[in-house]
Amino acid sequence: MNIGGALLYTSFIFTVLAVIFLIIKQVKIGLWSAGIAAVSITASVLALSYAFVSLDFSTYYVWMFGSDVLTIGYRLAAMLVGQDGTYLVWAWLSILITFINLKRHRQNTNQYDSIYALAACSFLLLLTIIMNPFRSVLIGEGASIPAIGNSINPALVDILMPIHIFTAFAAYAFALVPAAVSIAYLTTGKKHRIKDYLRLSWLFLSISIILGGIWANRLLGWTGFWQWDPIQSVTLATWLLITAALHAEIRFNVGEYRRLFPLLCIYSFIGCICITFVARSGIYNSIHTFLETPTFLVLLIFILIIIIISALFALLFSEKIAIKSSPLSSAFAPYNTFYFTILLLIVLAFIAFWGPNICLVLQYMGYRTVVSTEFYNGMLYIPTILLAYLTGICMLYGKVKNKIIAYVTAIFLIINTILVFATQYSPVILILPAFFFITSNTLFRIVHDTRIKNRTVFIHRAGVGIIHLGFGFALLGAVVSMSLSTVDNFSFALNEENVYKENADVCVKLLDFKVNKVGSNWIQTANIELTEGDRTNNLTATFMKHRQFGFVSRPAVKYSLLSATIVDLKGMPPCRLETGHVDLVVNRYPLLNVLWAGCTLLLAGVILTLLSRFMRRRR
């Protein structure tokens, strides 16, 4: 066992000791034990990082993904490519966050939340130990240290890769504390403020989803930013649950959702584990999926245990709270709008989660089926439209009279109803009234809130408004770009350089086509001139036949003010390089940049709410 493995075991032992000391109410010793565990696993992460930077191929995990062809930055990023390293990073972040939370509340005698959180950290450390990122290649008789490493797939050599993966596991780590506090609340009735942890989890998961979409759009040749891959579906479901929890927390503070809010926090964390389960089970057809691993059954058992325990605690939980009833005249009051908002978010999360799992159920029943994009788009569309209108109503409430809200909502709903029959249910047309309803009402609210003198309160409310404004723009961009996307195919003979070919309003000229052999890898490069309307751009698309990783496509991506164009080179196998054709696929996504702008507003809004909390604490 090397030093990294020893540190990993040390962290596991002291995490378990911290749980024991907190159970017997030795908080100070438990805090010290948790601190030693945090330091140990941090040192373990540094040890693995050094092994990758120094290319220590005596470590099997380094040999699997390290290589001297990678820069130091990508050697470090390679830590996040395999299961071993991601488990280690997940456990590391979880222990650090749990330790910080424990230190903040060290004056409490009963540390049930920290006990549950550290118990979960022990489980994550156990998974890491099972995978053992520090195992040696010198196991078999006569084994020797390899001279070179396997490296990582060239498609993963992108700055977005480590950020996408790291932010995902940061989100999982931040989701742990709200889940642990929620189980503790169902056990003891003791409350802690956990909204900041939920916001941070939501923020990092949002960043991961957005960067994953941009990365897929520009590099991986997915022909789009969203393919309803099982990992994407379960991740979206988890994101929706965290969003529902953030809304439920507001009403929880006034005595509502005493069971629902804790369960939403717990199931948000379960969703994070489910994402990992989908990736590591080997039973889902996903581009993110690893081969089946020893942790498959352990993950499944852990998920079932949390579900059973949380459901049992929720059933046994009782707390008498006086809740004010909402009269019929206040139909737009938060009591009602938040209820339906949370309900719709849960419905959307269920649909997104159900899609990949119904395929699995049918597969075990002997039916082979694939859930199409149309299933998700069709099932999610109406609830999303309703959610958009609820968002607009919430933005107006308290700023104008209820009658005005009713009139404005009725006008937009009538327009929507007319468009349903006039356009034969065109998703693009139907989204427009909902978009204008959200944006106009949200902008009105933001302008109205400029009268607030308290800077901290204004920043918070502006952040909330910007979040919902971002939702409107993201919704418009997603629906339009997916519904009106176009695909144009062009095929050029090898002697057709500088020849124009036109399809509808797209014109492509093949400037040149080059084939280079670098080592044992074949790299095909197509330089083209792309004309759309009155705009002309020179683009380069590449296709690699890699000796080790097979075919790797790097499309050319051109962003305009509102849209995006992706040109994918469908390469040829080396045996056809003299007789084949240069095949190009031009994918166009209108208003895609509106989606990215909306996502940016979402992130900016939640950052402002976190900033307002920081300013309030400083006071």
Coordinates of C-alpha atoms in Angstrom, one line a residue:
M1 CA 0.0 0.0 0.0
N2 CA 1.4 3.4 -1.0
I3 CA 1.0 6.6 0.9
G4 CA -2.1 7.7 -1.0
G5 CA -3.9 4.5 -0.1
A6 CA -2.8 4.7 3.5
L7 CA -4.2 8.3 3.7
L8 CA -7.4 7.0 2.2
Y9 CA -7.8 4.3 4.9
T10 CA -6.8 6.9 7.5
S11 CA -9.6 9.2 6.4
F12 CA -12.1 6.3 6.5
I13 CA -11.1 5.3 10.0
F14 CA -11.3 8.8 11.4
T15 CA -14.6 9.5 9.7
V16 CA -16.1 6.4 11.4
L17 CA -14.6 7.5 14.7
A18 CA -16.1 11.0 14.2
V19 CA -19.5 9.4 13.8
I20 CA -19.0 7.3 17.0
F21 CA -17.8 10.3 19.1
L22 CA -20.7 12.4 17.9
I23 CA -23.2 9.7 18.8
I24 CA -21.8 9.6 22.4
K25 CA -21.9 13.4 22.4
Q26 CA -18.1 14.0 22.5
V27 CA -18.5 16.8 20.0
K28 CA -15.0 18.2 20.4
I29 CA -13.3 14.9 19.8
G30 CA -15.7 14.2 17.0
L31 CA -14.7 17.5 15.4
W32 CA -11.0 16.7 15.7
S33 CA -11.6 13.3 14.1
A34 CA -13.6 14.8 11.3
G35 CA -10.8 17.4 10.8
I36 CA -8.1 14.6 10.6
A37 CA -10.3 12.8 8.1
A38 CA -10.6 15.9 6.0
V39 CA -6.9 16.6 6.1
S40 CA -6.1 12.9 5.3
I41 CA -8.3 12.7 2.2
T42 CA -7.1 16.1 1.0
A43 CA -3.6 14.7 1.2
S44 CA -4.8 11.6 -0.6
V45 CA -6.2 13.7 -3.4
L46 CA -2.9 15.6 -3.6
A47 CA -1.0 12.3 -3.7
L48 CA -3.0 11.1 -6.7
S49 CA -2.6 14.4 -8.4
Y50 CA 1.2 14.2 -8.0
A51 CA 1.1 10.7 -9.4
F52 CA -0.7 11.9 -12.5
V53 CA 1.6 14.9 -12.9
S54 CA 4.8 12.9 -12.4
L55 CA 3.3 10.0 -14.5
D56 CA 3.8 7.3 -11.9
F57 CA 2.8 4.4 -14.0
S58 CA 3.3 2.0 -11.1
T59 CA -0.3 3.2 -10.1
Y60 CA -2.8 1.3 -12.3
Y61 CA -5.2 4.3 -12.4
V62 CA -2.5 6.6 -13.6
W63 CA -1.4 4.1 -16.2
M64 CA -5.0 3.8 -17.4
F65 CA -5.5 7.5 -18.1
G66 CA -2.1 9.3 -17.8
S67 CA 0.3 10.0 -20.7
D68 CA 3.3 12.1 -21.5
V69 CA 1.4 13.5 -24.5
L70 CA -0.9 15.4 -22.1
T71 CA -0.1 18.7 -20.7
I72 CA 0.1 19.0 -16.9
G73 CA -3.4 20.5 -16.8
Y74 CA -4.9 17.6 -18.7
R75 CA -2.9 15.1 -16.6
L76 CA -4.7 16.5 -13.6
A77 CA -8.0 16.5 -15.5
A78 CA -7.5 12.8 -16.4
M79 CA -8.1 12.1 -12.6
L80 CA -11.7 12.8 -13.3
V81 CA -12.1 10.5 -16.3
G82 CA -12.4 7.1 -14.5
Q83 CA -14.5 5.9 -11.7
D84 CA -11.7 5.6 -9.1
G85 CA -10.8 9.3 -9.3
T86 CA -14.4 10.6 -9.3
Y87 CA -15.3 8.6 -6.2
L88 CA -12.2 10.0 -4.5
V89 CA -13.1 13.6 -5.5
W90 CA -16.7 13.1 -4.4
A91 CA -15.7 11.7 -1.0
W92 CA -13.2 14.5 -0.6
L93 CA -15.6 17.3 -1.3
S94 CA -18.3 15.7 0.8
I95 CA -16.0 15.4 3.8
L96 CA -14.8 19.0 3.5
I97 CA -18.3 20.4 3.3
T98 CA -19.5 18.2 6.2
F99 CA -16.5 19.2 8.3
I100 CA -17.2 22.9 7.6
N101 CA -20.9 22.5 8.5
L102 CA -19.9 20.6 11.7
K103 CA -17.5 23.3 12.7
R104 CA -20.1 26.0 12.2
H105 CA -22.5 24.2 14.5
R106 CA -20.0 22.7 17.0
Q107 CA -21.8 24.4 19.9
N108 CA -24.8 22.0 19.5
T109 CA -24.9 19.0 21.8
N110 CA -27.0 16.8 19.4
Q111 CA -25.2 16.5 16.1
Y112 CA -27.6 14.2 14.3
D113 CA -27.2 16.1 11.0
S114 CA -23.4 15.7 11.1
I115 CA -23.7 12.0 12.2
Y116 CA -25.9 11.3 9.1
A117 CA -23.6 13.3 6.8
L118 CA -20.4 11.7 8.1
A119 CA -22.0 8.3 7.8
A120 CA -22.7 9.0 4.2
C121 CA -19.1 10.2 3.8
S122 CA -18.0 6.9 5.3
F123 CA -20.0 5.1 2.6
L124 CA -18.4 7.2 -0.2
L125 CA -15.0 6.5 1.3
L126 CA -15.9 2.8 1.3
L127 CA -16.8 3.0 -2.4
T128 CA -13.5 4.7 -3.1
I129 CA -11.6 2.0 -1.2
I130 CA -13.4 -0.7 -3.2
M131 CA -12.3 0.9 -6.4
N132 CA -8.9 1.8 -5.0
P133 CA -7.4 4.5 -7.2
F134 CA -4.0 3.7 -5.7
R135 CA -3.7 0.0 -6.6
S136 CA -0.4 -1.0 -8.1
V137 CA 0.2 -2.5 -11.5
L138 CA 2.8 -4.7 -9.8
I139 CA 0.3 -7.3 -8.7
G140 CA 0.9 -10.3 -10.9
E141 CA 4.0 -12.4 -10.9
G142 CA 6.6 -11.0 -13.3
A143 CA 4.7 -7.7 -13.7
S144 CA 6.7 -4.6 -14.6
I145 CA 6.1 -0.8 -14.6
P146 CA 4.8 0.3 -18.1
A147 CA 6.9 2.8 -20.0
I148 CA 3.9 4.7 -21.3
G149 CA 0.3 5.3 -20.3
N150 CA -3.0 4.7 -22.2
S151 CA -3.9 8.4 -22.1
I152 CA -7.5 9.6 -22.4
N153 CA -9.8 9.8 -25.4
P154 CA -8.9 12.9 -27.6
A155 CA -12.6 13.9 -27.4
L156 CA -12.1 14.5 -23.7
V157 CA -9.1 16.9 -24.2
D158 CA -11.1 20.0 -23.6
I159 CA -11.1 22.6 -20.9
L160 CA -14.8 22.0 -20.3
M161 CA -14.3 18.4 -19.4
P162 CA -12.8 18.8 -15.9
I163 CA -15.1 21.7 -15.1
H164 CA -18.2 19.8 -16.2
I165 CA -17.3 16.8 -14.1
F166 CA -15.9 18.6 -11.1
T167 CA -19.0 20.9 -10.8
A168 CA -21.2 17.9 -11.0
F169 CA -19.5 16.2 -8.0
A170 CA -19.4 19.6 -6.1
A171 CA -23.2 19.7 -6.6
Y172 CA -23.5 16.1 -5.2
A173 CA -21.4 17.1 -2.2
F174 CA -23.4 20.2 -1.4
A175 CA -26.6 18.2 -1.6
L176 CA -25.4 15.9 1.2
V177 CA -25.8 18.5 4.0
P178 CA -29.5 19.3 3.3
A179 CA -30.3 15.6 3.1
A180 CA -28.6 14.9 6.4
V181 CA -30.2 17.9 8.1
S182 CA -33.6 16.8 6.7
I183 CA -33.2 13.2 8.1
A184 CA -32.1 14.8 11.4
Y185 CA -35.2 17.0 11.4
L186 CA -37.5 14.1 10.8
T187 CA -35.8 12.3 13.7
T188 CA -35.7 15.2 16.2
G189 CA -37.7 18.1 14.8
K190 CA -34.7 20.3 15.0
K191 CA -34.3 22.8 12.2
H192 CA -31.2 24.3 10.6
R193 CA -31.0 26.8 7.7
I194 CA -29.8 24.8 4.7
K195 CA -30.9 27.1 1.8
D196 CA -27.4 28.2 1.0
Y197 CA -26.3 24.5 0.6
L198 CA -29.3 23.9 -1.7
R199 CA -28.4 27.0 -3.7
L200 CA -24.8 26.0 -4.1
S201 CA -25.9 22.5 -5.1
W202 CA -28.3 23.9 -7.6
L203 CA -25.7 26.4 -8.9
F204 CA -23.0 23.8 -9.4
L205 CA -25.4 21.3 -11.0
S206 CA -26.6 24.0 -13.3
I207 CA -23.1 24.9 -14.4
S208 CA -22.4 21.2 -15.0
I209 CA -25.5 20.8 -17.2
I210 CA -24.8 24.0 -19.1
L211 CA -21.2 23.2 -19.8
G212 CA -22.0 19.7 -20.7
G213 CA -24.4 21.0 -23.3
I214 CA -21.9 23.4 -24.7
W215 CA -19.2 20.7 -24.8
A216 CA -21.5 18.2 -26.5
N217 CA -22.6 20.8 -29.0
R218 CA -19.2 21.9 -30.1
L219 CA -16.9 18.9 -29.7
L220 CA -18.4 15.5 -29.2
G221 CA -20.4 15.3 -32.4
W222 CA -23.7 14.6 -30.5
T223 CA -25.5 16.6 -33.2
G224 CA -27.0 18.8 -30.5
F225 CA -26.7 20.0 -26.9
W226 CA -29.3 17.7 -25.5
Q227 CA -30.1 14.1 -26.5
W228 CA -32.1 12.8 -23.6
D229 CA -29.3 10.5 -22.7
P230 CA -30.1 8.5 -19.5
I231 CA -27.6 10.5 -17.5
Q232 CA -29.0 13.8 -18.9
S233 CA -32.5 12.7 -18.0
V234 CA -31.7 11.7 -14.4
T235 CA -29.5 14.8 -13.9
L236 CA -32.4 17.0 -15.1
A237 CA -34.8 15.2 -12.7
T238 CA -32.4 15.8 -9.8
W239 CA -32.0 19.5 -10.8
L240 CA -35.8 19.8 -10.8
L241 CA -36.0 18.2 -7.4
I242 CA -33.5 20.7 -6.0
T243 CA -35.5 23.5 -7.6
A244 CA -38.6 22.2 -5.9
A245 CA -36.8 22.0 -2.6
L246 CA -35.7 25.6 -2.9
H247 CA -39.3 26.7 -3.4
A248 CA -40.6 24.4 -0.6
E249 CA -38.0 25.9 1.8
I250 CA -39.7 29.3 1.6
R251 CA -43.1 27.9 2.7
F252 CA -41.4 25.5 5.2
N253 CA -40.3 28.6 7.2
V254 CA -43.9 29.6 7.6
G255 CA -45.0 26.2 8.8
E256 CA -45.9 24.4 5.6
Y257 CA -44.5 21.2 4.0
R258 CA -43.1 19.8 7.2
R259 CA -42.7 16.4 5.5
L260 CA -42.5 17.4 1.9
F261 CA -39.5 19.7 2.2
P262 CA -37.3 17.3 4.0
L263 CA -38.2 14.5 1.6
L264 CA -37.4 16.8 -1.4
C265 CA -33.9 17.5 0.1
I266 CA -33.4 13.8 0.8
Y267 CA -34.6 12.7 -2.7
S268 CA -32.4 15.4 -4.3
F269 CA -29.4 13.7 -2.8
I270 CA -30.7 10.3 -3.8
G271 CA -31.0 11.7 -7.3
C272 CA -27.3 12.5 -7.2
I273 CA -26.5 8.9 -6.2
C274 CA -28.9 7.7 -9.0
I275 CA -26.8 9.7 -11.5
T276 CA -23.8 7.9 -10.3
F277 CA -25.7 4.6 -10.3
V278 CA -26.8 5.1 -13.9
A279 CA -23.2 5.8 -14.9
R280 CA -21.7 2.8 -13.0
S281 CA -24.3 0.1 -13.3
G282 CA -23.5 -0.9 -16.8
I283 CA -27.2 -1.6 -17.5
Y284 CA -28.2 1.8 -19.1
N285 CA -27.5 2.6 -22.7
S286 CA -25.6 5.9 -22.2
I287 CA -22.6 7.5 -23.6
H288 CA -21.6 8.3 -20.0
T289 CA -21.8 4.7 -18.8
F290 CA -18.8 2.9 -17.4
L291 CA -18.7 -0.9 -17.6
E292 CA -20.3 -2.7 -14.6
T293 CA -18.3 -2.3 -11.5
P294 CA -18.0 -3.8 -8.0
T295 CA -19.9 -0.8 -6.6
F296 CA -23.1 -1.4 -8.6
L297 CA -24.8 -3.5 -5.9
V298 CA -23.5 -1.3 -3.1
L299 CA -24.9 1.8 -4.6
L300 CA -28.3 0.1 -5.2
I301 CA -28.5 -1.1 -1.6
F302 CA -27.5 2.4 -0.3
I303 CA -30.2 4.1 -2.4
L304 CA -32.9 1.6 -1.1
I305 CA -31.8 2.1 2.5
I306 CA -32.1 5.9 2.3
I307 CA -35.5 5.7 0.6
I308 CA -36.8 3.3 3.2
I309 CA -35.4 5.1 6.2
S310 CA -36.5 8.6 5.0
A311 CA -40.0 7.3 4.2
L312 CA -40.3 5.6 7.6
F313 CA -39.1 8.7 9.4
A314 CA -41.6 10.9 7.4
L315 CA -44.5 8.6 8.3
L316 CA -43.6 8.6 12.0
F317 CA -42.9 12.4 12.1
S318 CA -45.4 14.6 13.9
E319 CA -45.2 18.2 14.7
K320 CA -48.1 20.5 15.5
I321 CA -47.9 23.6 13.5
A322 CA -50.7 26.2 13.1
I323 CA -51.1 26.8 9.3
K324 CA -53.2 29.7 8.2
S325 CA -55.8 28.6 5.6
S326 CA -55.9 30.6 2.4
P327 CA -59.3 32.0 1.4
L328 CA -60.6 31.6 -2.1
S329 CA -60.2 35.3 -2.8
S330 CA -56.4 34.9 -2.5
A331 CA -56.0 32.3 -5.3
F332 CA -52.8 34.0 -6.4
A333 CA -51.3 33.9 -2.9
P334 CA -48.0 32.1 -2.4
Y335 CA -49.8 29.4 -0.4
N336 CA -51.5 28.3 -3.6
T337 CA -48.9 29.2 -6.3
F338 CA -46.1 27.6 -4.5
Y339 CA -48.1 24.4 -4.0
F340 CA -48.8 24.1 -7.7
T341 CA -45.2 25.2 -8.7
I342 CA -43.7 22.4 -6.5
L343 CA -46.3 19.9 -7.8
L344 CA -45.4 20.7 -11.4
L345 CA -41.7 20.5 -10.7
I346 CA -42.2 17.1 -9.1
V347 CA -44.2 15.9 -12.1
L348 CA -41.5 17.1 -14.5
A349 CA -38.8 15.4 -12.4
F350 CA -40.8 12.1 -12.4
I351 CA -41.2 12.2 -16.2
A352 CA -37.5 12.8 -16.7
F353 CA -36.6 10.1 -14.3
W354 CA -39.2 7.6 -15.6
G355 CA -38.0 7.7 -19.2
P356 CA -34.7 5.8 -18.9
N357 CA -36.1 3.5 -16.2
I358 CA -39.2 2.3 -18.1
C359 CA -36.8 1.2 -20.8
L360 CA -34.9 -0.8 -18.2
V361 CA -38.2 -2.4 -16.8
L362 CA -39.4 -3.3 -20.3
Q363 CA -36.0 -4.7 -21.1
Y364 CA -36.2 -7.1 -18.2
M365 CA -39.7 -8.1 -19.3
G366 CA -38.3 -9.1 -22.7
Y367 CA -39.2 -6.0 -24.7
R368 CA -36.5 -4.0 -26.4
T369 CA -37.5 -0.4 -26.7
V370 CA -36.0 3.1 -26.8
V371 CA -37.7 6.2 -25.3
S372 CA -37.6 8.7 -28.1
T373 CA -37.0 12.5 -27.9
E374 CA -40.7 13.0 -28.8
F375 CA -41.7 11.2 -25.6
Y376 CA -39.9 13.6 -23.4
N377 CA -40.8 16.7 -25.4
G378 CA -44.4 15.7 -25.5
M379 CA -44.8 14.7 -21.9
L380 CA -42.9 17.7 -20.5
Y381 CA -44.3 20.4 -22.7
I382 CA -47.7 21.1 -21.1
P383 CA -46.5 21.0 -17.5
T384 CA -43.7 23.3 -18.5
I385 CA -46.1 25.8 -20.1
L386 CA -48.2 25.7 -16.9
L387 CA -45.1 26.3 -14.9
A388 CA -44.2 29.3 -17.0
Y389 CA -47.6 30.9 -16.3
L390 CA -47.3 30.2 -12.6
T391 CA -43.9 31.9 -12.7
G392 CA -45.4 35.0 -14.3
I393 CA -48.2 35.0 -11.7
C394 CA -45.7 34.8 -8.8
M395 CA -43.7 37.6 -10.3
L396 CA -46.7 39.9 -10.2
Y397 CA -48.1 38.9 -6.8
G398 CA -47.8 41.7 -4.3
K399 CA -46.9 44.3 -6.9
V400 CA -50.3 44.8 -8.4
K401 CA -53.9 44.0 -7.4
N402 CA -55.1 40.4 -7.8
K403 CA -57.8 41.5 -10.3
I404 CA -55.0 42.8 -12.6
I405 CA -53.1 39.5 -12.3
A406 CA -56.3 37.7 -13.2
Y407 CA -57.0 39.9 -16.2
V408 CA -53.5 39.7 -17.6
T409 CA -53.3 35.9 -17.0
A410 CA -56.7 35.4 -18.7
I411 CA -55.6 37.4 -21.8
F412 CA -52.5 35.4 -22.3
L413 CA -54.3 32.1 -21.7
I414 CA -56.9 33.1 -24.3
I415 CA -54.2 33.9 -26.8
N416 CA -52.6 30.6 -26.0
T417 CA -55.9 28.7 -26.5
I418 CA -56.6 30.4 -29.8
L419 CA -53.1 29.5 -31.0
V420 CA -53.6 25.9 -30.1
F421 CA -56.4 25.6 -32.6
A422 CA -55.0 28.1 -35.1
T423 CA -51.5 26.4 -35.4
Q424 CA -52.5 22.8 -34.8
Y425 CA -50.4 22.7 -31.6
S426 CA -47.2 24.2 -32.8
P427 CA -44.7 24.1 -29.9
V428 CA -42.8 27.2 -31.2
I429 CA -45.9 29.3 -31.5
L430 CA -47.4 28.2 -28.2
I431 CA -44.3 29.0 -26.3
L432 CA -44.4 32.7 -27.3
P433 CA -47.3 33.9 -25.1
A434 CA -45.8 32.0 -22.1
F435 CA -42.4 33.6 -22.8
F436 CA -43.8 37.1 -23.0
F437 CA -45.9 36.5 -19.9
I438 CA -42.8 35.5 -17.9
T439 CA -40.4 38.2 -19.2
S440 CA -42.8 41.1 -19.1
N441 CA -44.0 40.3 -15.5
T442 CA -40.5 39.6 -14.3
L443 CA -39.1 42.9 -15.8
F444 CA -42.0 44.8 -14.2
R445 CA -41.2 43.2 -10.8
I446 CA -37.4 44.1 -11.1
V447 CA -38.2 47.7 -12.1
H448 CA -40.7 47.9 -9.3
D449 CA -38.1 46.6 -6.8
T450 CA -35.7 49.4 -7.7
R451 CA -37.6 51.5 -5.1
I452 CA -36.3 49.4 -2.3
K453 CA -33.8 51.4 -0.2
N454 CA -32.1 48.4 1.5
R455 CA -29.3 47.3 -0.8
T456 CA -29.1 43.8 0.6
V457 CA -32.9 43.2 0.1
F458 CA -32.7 44.7 -3.4
I459 CA -29.9 42.5 -4.4
H460 CA -31.7 39.4 -3.2
R461 CA -35.0 40.3 -5.0
A462 CA -33.1 41.3 -8.1
G463 CA -31.4 37.9 -8.0
V464 CA -34.8 36.1 -7.7
G465 CA -36.1 38.2 -10.6
I466 CA -33.1 37.4 -12.8
I467 CA -33.4 33.7 -12.1
H468 CA -37.0 33.7 -13.3
L469 CA -36.1 35.9 -16.3
G470 CA -33.4 33.4 -17.2
F471 CA -36.0 30.6 -17.0
G472 CA -38.1 32.4 -19.6
F473 CA -35.2 32.9 -22.0
A474 CA -33.9 29.4 -21.5
L475 CA -37.3 28.0 -22.1
L476 CA -37.7 29.9 -25.4
G477 CA -34.3 29.1 -26.6
A478 CA -34.7 25.4 -25.8
V479 CA -38.0 25.0 -27.5
V480 CA -37.2 27.0 -30.6
S481 CA -33.7 25.5 -31.1
M482 CA -34.9 21.9 -30.7
S483 CA -38.2 22.4 -32.7
L484 CA -36.8 24.4 -35.6
S485 CA -33.4 22.8 -35.9
T486 CA -32.5 21.8 -39.5
V487 CA -30.1 19.2 -40.9
D488 CA -28.5 19.6 -44.4
N489 CA -26.3 17.0 -46.0
F490 CA -23.5 17.8 -48.5
S491 CA -21.3 15.3 -50.3
F492 CA -18.2 16.2 -52.3
A493 CA -16.1 14.1 -54.5
L494 CA -12.4 14.3 -53.7
N495 CA -11.8 16.4 -56.9
E496 CA -14.6 18.9 -56.1
E497 CA -12.5 21.4 -54.2
N498 CA -13.7 25.0 -54.6
V499 CA -17.1 23.7 -55.8
Y500 CA -20.3 25.3 -54.4
K501 CA -23.2 23.2 -53.3
E502 CA -26.5 24.6 -52.2
N503 CA -29.4 23.2 -50.1
A504 CA -32.2 25.6 -49.3
D505 CA -30.5 28.8 -48.0
V506 CA -27.3 27.0 -47.0
C507 CA -24.3 27.1 -49.4
V508 CA -21.1 25.1 -48.8
K509 CA -17.9 25.3 -50.7
L510 CA -15.2 22.7 -50.0
L511 CA -11.9 24.7 -49.9
D512 CA -9.7 21.7 -49.4
F513 CA -9.6 18.3 -47.8
K514 CA -6.4 17.0 -46.2
V515 CA -5.4 13.7 -44.7
N516 CA -2.5 13.4 -42.4
K517 CA -1.0 10.4 -40.6
V518 CA 0.3 11.2 -37.2
G519 CA 2.0 8.1 -35.8
S520 CA -0.7 5.4 -36.3
N521 CA -3.6 7.9 -36.2
W522 CA -5.3 9.3 -39.3
I523 CA -6.5 12.9 -39.2
Q524 CA -8.9 14.1 -41.8
T525 CA -9.5 17.9 -42.1
A526 CA -12.1 19.7 -44.2
N527 CA -11.8 23.5 -44.7
I528 CA -15.1 24.9 -45.9
E529 CA -16.7 28.1 -46.8
L530 CA -20.2 28.3 -45.3
T531 CA -22.8 30.8 -46.5
E532 CA -26.1 31.4 -44.7
G533 CA -28.1 34.2 -46.3
D534 CA -25.7 37.1 -46.6
R535 CA -23.2 35.7 -44.0
T536 CA -20.1 33.8 -45.1
N537 CA -17.6 32.1 -42.7
N538 CA -14.6 29.9 -43.1
L539 CA -14.8 26.8 -40.9
T540 CA -12.7 23.7 -40.2
A541 CA -14.0 20.3 -39.2
T542 CA -11.8 17.4 -38.4
F543 CA -12.3 13.6 -38.1
M544 CA -9.8 11.3 -36.5
K545 CA -9.3 7.6 -36.8
H546 CA -7.5 7.0 -33.6
R547 CA -5.5 3.7 -33.2
Q548 CA -6.7 3.3 -29.6
F549 CA -10.0 5.2 -29.3
G550 CA -11.6 4.7 -32.7
F551 CA -13.4 7.5 -34.5
V552 CA -13.2 11.0 -32.9
S553 CA -15.2 13.8 -34.5
R554 CA -14.5 17.5 -33.9
P555 CA -17.2 19.5 -35.6
A556 CA -16.8 23.1 -36.6
V557 CA -19.1 25.4 -34.6
K558 CA -20.2 28.9 -35.6
Y559 CA -22.2 31.0 -33.2
S560 CA -24.0 34.1 -34.5
L561 CA -25.9 36.6 -32.3
L562 CA -28.9 34.3 -31.9
S563 CA -28.2 30.9 -33.5
A564 CA -25.5 28.3 -33.8
T565 CA -24.4 26.3 -36.8
I566 CA -22.5 23.0 -36.4
V567 CA -20.7 21.4 -39.4
D568 CA -19.8 17.7 -38.8
L569 CA -17.4 15.9 -41.0
K570 CA -18.4 12.3 -41.6
G571 CA -14.9 10.8 -42.0
M572 CA -13.9 7.8 -44.1
P573 CA -12.0 4.8 -43.0
P574 CA -8.3 4.8 -44.2
C575 CA -9.1 2.2 -46.9
R576 CA -11.5 4.5 -48.7
L577 CA -9.4 7.7 -48.6
E578 CA -8.7 7.6 -52.3
T579 CA -12.1 6.6 -53.6
G580 CA -14.6 8.0 -51.0
H581 CA -16.5 11.2 -50.7
V582 CA -16.2 14.1 -48.3
D583 CA -19.6 14.0 -46.4
L584 CA -20.6 17.1 -44.4
V585 CA -23.6 17.5 -42.1
V586 CA -24.7 21.1 -41.4
N587 CA -26.9 21.4 -38.3
R588 CA -28.5 24.7 -37.5
Y589 CA -30.1 25.7 -34.2
P590 CA -32.0 29.0 -34.2
L591 CA -32.1 30.9 -30.9
L592 CA -29.6 28.6 -29.3
N593 CA -27.7 31.5 -27.9
V594 CA -31.0 32.7 -26.3
L595 CA -30.9 29.4 -24.4
W596 CA -27.3 30.1 -23.3
A597 CA -28.2 33.7 -22.4
G598 CA -31.1 32.4 -20.2
C599 CA -28.8 29.9 -18.5
T600 CA -26.3 32.7 -17.8
L601 CA -29.1 34.7 -16.2
L602 CA -30.1 31.7 -14.1
L603 CA -26.5 31.5 -12.7
A604 CA -26.2 35.2 -12.2
G605 CA -29.4 35.3 -10.3
V606 CA -28.5 32.6 -7.8
I607 CA -25.1 34.2 -7.3
L608 CA -26.8 37.4 -6.4
T609 CA -29.0 35.6 -3.9
L610 CA -25.9 34.1 -2.3
L611 CA -24.2 37.5 -2.3
S612 CA -27.2 39.0 -0.4
R613 CA -26.9 36.2 2.2
F614 CA -23.2 37.0 2.6
M615 CA -23.9 40.7 3.0
R616 CA -26.6 40.0 5.6
R617 CA -24.3 37.8 7.6
R618 CA -21.6 40.5 7.6
R619 CA -24.0 42.9 9.1

